[in-house]
Amino acid sequence: MARPKRQEARRTQLVEAARRAVVERGLVDLRLGDVAERAGLSSGSVLYYFPTLPALLQEVQREAIGRFCTAREEAVSDEPDPRRRLLAMIDSGLPDGPGDELAFLLYELGAFARKDPAYAARYIELYQRQVAIYVGILEAGAATGAFRLAGDALTIARNLVTLEDGYGLYMTMAVSTYEPAEAKRQIIAYATAVTGCELP
């Protein structure tokens, strides 16, 4: 039996191998052997640490969501101006383009959320964390007089996250429908309309 530290290191190695495999192959063609090969292990060894491939991919999803949320929180944490915070938040929520690995992982693993409650719960948490950041920015802007909100902050925040998700999905497809700059312009246009504020 592996010792706890070694076991933890091996699990981390397998999560990283699975992440690479998802990015390189996508979910449709992904097999346990793909992960094992990238980790330099047998499929049986992978199953010692994770009972199924979906269980391993749950860890990939958890890590990706954590990275994404942390990056968004850090993007706005040091900016006191609500207008600039709103812009930074919008910018941090969109993929850089079709090659954005983190965005690809989040969208690709989202396929499991349609049938697996555990995956769905993590995406709900992801959505709620992003909405909460937006609500904080919108309410702060309204309190200082920078924003004149055209509705309640929660509804506006939900719409902003949904717009990001929609544009992001089309930006990360094999044939991209939107360029990052255009998607950002469209979301800023909505944000300008609902905050009554020309964003800098």
GROMACS .gro file of C-alpha atoms in nm:
model
  200
    1MET     CA    1   0.000   0.000   0.000
    2ALA     CA    2   0.133   0.347  -0.091
    3ARG     CA    3   0.226   0.582   0.189
    4PRO     CA    4   0.002   0.891   0.232
    5LYS     CA    5   0.254   1.144   0.091
    6ARG     CA    6   0.339   0.921  -0.202
    7GLN     CA    7  -0.030   0.851  -0.258
    8GLU     CA    8  -0.109   1.222  -0.266
    9ALA     CA    9   0.176   1.288  -0.510
   10ARG     CA   10   0.055   1.006  -0.735
   11ARG     CA   11  -0.301   1.139  -0.731
   12THR     CA   12  -0.173   1.485  -0.826
   13GLN     CA   13   0.028   1.330  -1.109
   14LEU     CA   14  -0.281   1.148  -1.236
   15VAL     CA   15  -0.497   1.460  -1.223
   16GLU     CA   16  -0.235   1.644  -1.428
   17ALA     CA   17  -0.214   1.356  -1.677
   18ALA     CA   18  -0.593   1.350  -1.707
   19ARG     CA   19  -0.600   1.726  -1.762
   20ARG     CA   20  -0.352   1.694  -2.048
   21ALA     CA   21  -0.545   1.403  -2.195
   22VAL     CA   22  -0.875   1.595  -2.194
   23VAL     CA   23  -0.712   1.897  -2.359
   24GLU     CA   24  -0.539   1.685  -2.623
   25ARG     CA   25  -0.815   1.432  -2.700
   26GLY     CA   26  -1.141   1.577  -2.572
   27LEU     CA   27  -1.398   1.373  -2.380
   28VAL     CA   28  -1.551   1.188  -2.674
   29ASP     CA   29  -1.238   0.985  -2.750
   30LEU     CA   30  -1.090   0.979  -2.401
   31ARG     CA   31  -1.003   0.640  -2.251
   32LEU     CA   32  -0.846   0.541  -1.920
   33GLY     CA   33  -0.543   0.418  -2.114
   34ASP     CA   34  -0.482   0.771  -2.244
   35VAL     CA   35  -0.442   0.896  -1.889
   36ALA     CA   36  -0.230   0.597  -1.786
   37GLU     CA   37   0.003   0.647  -2.082
   38ARG     CA   38   0.058   1.014  -1.999
   39ALA     CA   39   0.124   0.926  -1.635
   40GLY     CA   40   0.362   0.642  -1.726
   41LEU     CA   41   0.145   0.388  -1.542
   42SER     CA   42  -0.078   0.094  -1.622
   43SER     CA   43  -0.456   0.137  -1.633
   44GLY     CA   44  -0.478  -0.087  -1.327
   45SER     CA   45  -0.249   0.147  -1.135
   46VAL     CA   46  -0.471   0.442  -1.223
   47LEU     CA   47  -0.773   0.253  -1.089
   48TYR     CA   48  -0.592   0.197  -0.760
   49TYR     CA   49  -0.607   0.572  -0.698
   50PHE     CA   50  -0.936   0.652  -0.874
   51PRO     CA   51  -1.206   0.383  -0.907
   52THR     CA   52  -1.335   0.515  -1.241
   53LEU     CA   53  -1.236   0.760  -1.513
   54PRO     CA   54  -1.528   0.993  -1.424
   55ALA     CA   55  -1.405   0.998  -1.062
   56LEU     CA   56  -1.062   1.109  -1.182
   57LEU     CA   57  -1.215   1.370  -1.412
   58GLN     CA   58  -1.411   1.510  -1.117
   59GLU     CA   59  -1.077   1.605  -0.965
   60VAL     CA   60  -0.971   1.767  -1.292
   61GLN     CA   61  -1.297   1.964  -1.288
   62ARG     CA   62  -1.254   2.065  -0.922
   63GLU     CA   63  -0.900   2.189  -0.986
   64ALA     CA   64  -1.002   2.380  -1.302
   65ILE     CA   65  -1.295   2.551  -1.128
   66GLY     CA   66  -1.072   2.646  -0.836
   67ARG     CA   67  -0.811   2.799  -1.066
   68PHE     CA   68  -1.072   2.988  -1.266
   69CYS     CA   69  -1.251   3.135  -0.963
   70THR     CA   70  -0.925   3.231  -0.792
   71ALA     CA   71  -0.806   3.410  -1.106
   72ARG     CA   72  -1.132   3.605  -1.127
   73GLU     CA   73  -1.122   3.704  -0.761
   74GLU     CA   74  -0.761   3.818  -0.793
   75ALA     CA   75  -0.836   4.015  -1.110
   76VAL     CA   76  -1.068   4.250  -0.921
   77SER     CA   77  -0.932   4.241  -0.565
   78ASP     CA   78  -0.693   4.538  -0.583
   79GLU     CA   79  -0.905   4.777  -0.791
   80PRO     CA   80  -1.101   5.033  -0.583
   81ASP     CA   81  -1.287   5.193  -0.878
   82PRO     CA   82  -1.612   4.996  -0.941
   83ARG     CA   83  -1.603   5.082  -1.312
   84ARG     CA   84  -1.254   4.939  -1.354
   85ARG     CA   85  -1.342   4.641  -1.136
   86LEU     CA   86  -1.639   4.569  -1.362
   87LEU     CA   87  -1.417   4.583  -1.671
   88ALA     CA   88  -1.156   4.360  -1.507
   89MET     CA   89  -1.426   4.111  -1.413
   90ILE     CA   90  -1.560   4.099  -1.769
   91ASP     CA   91  -1.209   4.058  -1.908
   92SER     CA   92  -1.127   3.774  -1.668
   93GLY     CA   93  -1.441   3.580  -1.760
   94LEU     CA   94  -1.377   3.537  -2.131
   95PRO     CA   95  -1.143   3.287  -2.299
   96ASP     CA   96  -0.838   3.421  -2.482
   97GLY     CA   97  -0.962   3.228  -2.785
   98PRO     CA   98  -1.004   2.866  -2.903
   99GLY     CA   99  -0.671   2.767  -2.748
  100ASP     CA  100  -0.759   2.879  -2.395
  101GLU     CA  101  -0.689   2.557  -2.206
  102LEU     CA  102  -0.872   2.642  -1.884
  103ALA     CA  103  -1.186   2.754  -2.067
  104PHE     CA  104  -1.173   2.442  -2.285
  105LEU     CA  105  -1.153   2.220  -1.975
  106LEU     CA  106  -1.451   2.390  -1.812
  107TYR     CA  107  -1.669   2.361  -2.122
  108GLU     CA  108  -1.556   2.009  -2.210
  109LEU     CA  109  -1.615   1.868  -1.861
  110GLY     CA  110  -1.951   2.044  -1.852
  111ALA     CA  111  -2.087   1.755  -2.059
  112PHE     CA  112  -2.090   1.541  -1.743
  113ALA     CA  113  -2.305   1.797  -1.561
  114ARG     CA  114  -2.606   1.706  -1.774
  115LYS     CA  115  -2.633   1.363  -1.609
  116ASP     CA  116  -2.409   1.360  -1.302
  117PRO     CA  117  -2.533   1.557  -0.998
  118ALA     CA  118  -2.181   1.585  -0.849
  119TYR     CA  119  -2.050   1.754  -1.163
  120ALA     CA  120  -2.361   1.972  -1.182
  121ALA     CA  121  -2.317   2.083  -0.820
  122ARG     CA  122  -1.966   2.210  -0.893
  123TYR     CA  123  -2.087   2.409  -1.193
  124ILE     CA  124  -2.367   2.559  -0.985
  125GLU     CA  125  -2.105   2.662  -0.728
  126LEU     CA  126  -1.890   2.809  -1.007
  127TYR     CA  127  -2.186   3.010  -1.135
  128GLN     CA  128  -2.281   3.132  -0.789
  129ARG     CA  129  -1.927   3.241  -0.704
  130GLN     CA  130  -1.903   3.446  -1.022
  131VAL     CA  131  -2.246   3.600  -0.970
  132ALA     CA  132  -2.151   3.695  -0.612
  133ILE     CA  133  -1.841   3.882  -0.734
  134TYR     CA  134  -2.049   4.074  -0.987
  135VAL     CA  135  -2.315   4.156  -0.727
  136GLY     CA  136  -2.047   4.301  -0.499
  137ILE     CA  137  -1.910   4.519  -0.778
  138LEU     CA  138  -2.255   4.638  -0.890
  139GLU     CA  139  -2.374   4.717  -0.539
  140ALA     CA  140  -2.052   4.904  -0.458
  141GLY     CA  141  -2.086   5.106  -0.777
  142ALA     CA  142  -2.449   5.189  -0.701
  143ALA     CA  143  -2.364   5.289  -0.343
  144THR     CA  144  -2.095   5.533  -0.458
  145GLY     CA  145  -2.311   5.678  -0.735
  146ALA     CA  146  -2.087   5.543  -1.012
  147PHE     CA  147  -2.368   5.316  -1.136
  148ARG     CA  148  -2.740   5.378  -1.186
  149LEU     CA  149  -2.859   5.020  -1.211
  150ALA     CA  150  -3.142   4.945  -1.452
  151GLY     CA  151  -3.256   4.652  -1.237
  152ASP     CA  152  -3.157   4.459  -0.929
  153ALA     CA  153  -2.788   4.372  -0.895
  154LEU     CA  154  -2.851   3.996  -0.874
  155THR     CA  155  -3.036   3.980  -1.207
  156ILE     CA  156  -2.774   4.192  -1.382
  157ALA     CA  157  -2.495   3.978  -1.235
  158ARG     CA  158  -2.663   3.658  -1.352
  159ASN     CA  159  -2.702   3.800  -1.702
  160LEU     CA  160  -2.336   3.903  -1.716
  161VAL     CA  161  -2.217   3.554  -1.620
  162THR     CA  162  -2.459   3.396  -1.868
  163LEU     CA  163  -2.334   3.623  -2.147
  164GLU     CA  164  -1.975   3.528  -2.066
  165ASP     CA  165  -2.064   3.159  -2.070
  166GLY     CA  166  -2.245   3.188  -2.402
  167TYR     CA  167  -1.979   3.387  -2.582
  168GLY     CA  168  -1.706   3.171  -2.429
  169LEU     CA  169  -1.866   2.853  -2.558
  170TYR     CA  170  -1.875   2.982  -2.914
  171MET     CA  171  -1.519   3.112  -2.884
  172THR     CA  172  -1.377   2.771  -2.787
  173MET     CA  173  -1.542   2.557  -3.055
  174ALA     CA  174  -1.339   2.399  -3.335
  175VAL     CA  175  -1.470   2.679  -3.557
  176SER     CA  176  -1.480   2.992  -3.345
  177THR     CA  177  -1.781   3.220  -3.399
  178TYR     CA  178  -1.652   3.518  -3.202
  179GLU     CA  179  -1.318   3.686  -3.155
  180PRO     CA  180  -1.235   3.773  -2.793
  181ALA     CA  181  -1.239   4.148  -2.861
  182GLU     CA  182  -1.586   4.136  -3.018
  183ALA     CA  183  -1.729   3.925  -2.736
  184LYS     CA  184  -1.584   4.167  -2.482
  185ARG     CA  185  -1.733   4.465  -2.668
  186GLN     CA  186  -2.078   4.307  -2.664
  187ILE     CA  187  -2.069   4.231  -2.291
  188ILE     CA  188  -1.937   4.579  -2.213
  189ALA     CA  189  -2.223   4.725  -2.419
  190TYR     CA  190  -2.472   4.535  -2.203
  191ALA     CA  191  -2.290   4.637  -1.883
  192THR     CA  192  -2.291   5.001  -1.993
  193ALA     CA  193  -2.665   4.990  -2.061
  194VAL     CA  194  -2.757   4.833  -1.726
  195THR     CA  195  -2.522   5.042  -1.511
  196GLY     CA  196  -2.597   5.376  -1.676
  197CYS     CA  197  -2.224   5.434  -1.686
  198GLU     CA  198  -1.973   5.471  -1.968
  199LEU     CA  199  -1.706   5.223  -1.873
  200PRO     CA  200  -1.346   5.351  -1.905
   0.00000   0.00000   0.00000
